[in-house]
Amino acid sequence: MAEAAQNTADPAAAFTPRVFSGIQPSGGLTLGNYLGAIKRFVEMQGGAYETIYCMVDLHAITVWQDPATLARNTRELCAGFIASGIDPEQSILFNQSQVPEHAQLAWIFNTIARMGWLNRMTQFKDKAGKNRENASVGLFAYPALMAADILVYHATHVPVGEDQKQHLELTRDIAAKFNHDYGVDFFPITEPVIEGAATRVMSLRDGSKKMSKSDPSDMSRINMTDDADAIAQKIRKARTDPEALPSEIAGLEGRAEARNLVNIYAALSDQDVEQALREVGGKQFSEFKPLLAELAVAKLAPISGEMARLMEDTAEIDRILKRGAERARSIAAPILKDTYEIVGLVGAGS
Ligand code: AMP
Ligand code: TRP
């Protein structure tokens, strides 16, 4: 067996420090994806961890995707990762469907996860909407595939935005139940990494809703491919209140829209919220919004420019994904083989 976990205060301690995270190619990247996920992925690269980042195309198809658009979005997401600073040599970068071990382990986990656990998932409830009978079985089973994405690498740390917390708790439950049922210490109990000033970027039109690729209003979000004029216009029109910005965090209480814009400002300028408020506290929105727009354009324009350049050579993107998938498989295949052996599937050992 590859590795063994120790039952210590840090259950992930006996495993190679390894980061896995994924993003769905179900539409263009938003500022929420960038600040909540990709920017953090870049920060974790080249440090204490081996880093594995994935375009989770098998997750995307749990709701209908036009095939040509899915393929384009997958390549564009890969361009977005690289343009944001993911180095495909330092990190392993690939699309999920090229590593069949994810789907194979997901089947095992479908037998571990309980209906009751999956029934509690708020993302399923949100995405399935009122007509739950008509949701795909894949949408329901999605969290078992997500657990497989992570655990097929024995990943110890998973950087994500706040909305994925519940799925990561389920991943820990699946690992623990597998280990318990088979009497092994085989899968690590993964640590979520939900950090930074912008773990939950909200809609620019409604401070109680998450900024999302799927919001019908394009004014609600900043897309990574928006040009400077679009970014400036969206920030100018963002909903706010009439008060000036406070100098202390407590003054943002009950002011969801103000809080959101300050969080974005802090995250884009690599500060925490206190530091950002020391800088911008006391300003009216008429003064703060142009500052924020200027900062957002300065940070995002080079990324979107680089994405457009990379998209001119999709053959190169495909080569990067194929090479990433080969590297990913070299880690995943032995772990899947060990899993099959533990479960008693004949032939796995040969
Ligand atoms: P998705 O686009 O749903 O595949 O999400 C990919 C990653 O981006 C996950 O880690 C999410 O938690 C993160 N993310 C998506 N939207 C937001 C948001 N509005 N604020 C912070 N993180 C987000
Ligand atoms: N469920 C995540 C989302 O919707 C995407 C995802 C799939 C993921 N597999 C993952 C994130 C594994 C982290 C680790 O955003």
Coordinates of N, CA and C and ligand atoms in Angstrom, one line a residue, residues 20-24 56 59 96 123 127 142 145-147 149-150 158-160 163-164 167-168, ligand 2:
F20 N -4.8 19.7 -4.3 CA -5.7 19.5 -5.5 C -6.8 20.5 -5.4
S21 N -7.1 21.1 -6.6 CA -8.3 21.8 -6.7 C -8.8 21.8 -8.1
G22 N -10.1 22.1 -8.3 CA -10.7 22.1 -9.6 C -11.7 23.2 -9.9
I23 N -11.8 23.5 -11.1 CA -12.8 24.5 -11.5 C -13.6 24.0 -12.7
Q24 N -14.9 24.2 -12.7 CA -15.7 23.7 -13.8 C -15.6 24.6 -15.1
V56 N -12.6 20.6 -14.4 CA -13.4 19.4 -14.1 C -14.6 19.3 -15.1
H59 N -17.7 17.2 -14.2 CA -18.6 17.9 -13.3 C -19.5 18.9 -14.1
Q96 N -10.1 16.8 -16.3 CA -10.5 15.6 -15.5 C -10.8 14.4 -16.4
Q123 N -25.6 22.9 -2.6 CA -25.4 23.2 -4.0 C -26.4 22.4 -4.9
K127 N -28.9 24.1 -7.4 CA -28.8 23.9 -8.8 C -30.0 23.1 -9.4
Y142 N -22.7 14.2 -7.8 CA -21.5 15.1 -8.0 C -20.5 15.1 -6.8
L145 N -18.0 12.3 -6.8 CA -17.0 12.5 -7.9 C -15.9 13.5 -7.4
M146 N -16.4 14.6 -6.7 CA -15.5 15.6 -6.2 C -14.6 15.0 -5.1
A147 N -15.1 14.1 -4.3 CA -14.3 13.4 -3.3 C -13.2 12.6 -4.0
D149 N -12.0 13.1 -7.0 CA -11.0 14.0 -7.6 C -9.8 14.2 -6.6
I150 N -10.2 14.5 -5.4 CA -9.2 14.9 -4.4 C -8.5 13.6 -3.9
V158 N -7.0 21.4 0.1 CA -7.8 21.8 -1.0 C -8.2 23.3 -0.9
P159 N -7.6 24.1 -1.7 CA -8.0 25.5 -1.7 C -9.3 25.7 -2.5
V160 N -10.2 26.4 -1.9 CA -11.5 26.6 -2.6 C -12.1 27.9 -2.0
D163 N -18.1 28.6 -0.8 CA -19.2 27.8 -1.2 C -19.0 26.3 -1.3
Q164 N -17.7 25.9 -1.3 CA -17.3 24.5 -1.4 C -17.1 23.8 -0.1
H167 N -19.0 20.5 0.6 CA -18.5 19.4 -0.2 C -17.3 18.8 0.3
L168 N -16.4 19.7 0.9 CA -15.2 19.2 1.5 C -15.4 18.5 2.8
Ligands
TRP2 N1 -17.3 21.5 -7.0 C1 -16.4 22.5 -7.3 C2 -17.1 23.8 -7.7 O1 -18.3 23.7 -8.1 C3 -15.4 22.1 -8.4 C4 -14.6 20.9 -8.0 C5 -14.8 19.7 -8.5 C6 -13.6 20.9 -7.1 N2 -13.9 18.8 -8.0 C7 -13.1 19.5 -7.1 C8 -13.0 21.8 -6.2 C9 -12.1 19.1 -6.2 C10 -12.0 21.3 -5.4 C11 -11.5 20.0 -5.4 O2 -16.6 24.9 -7.7

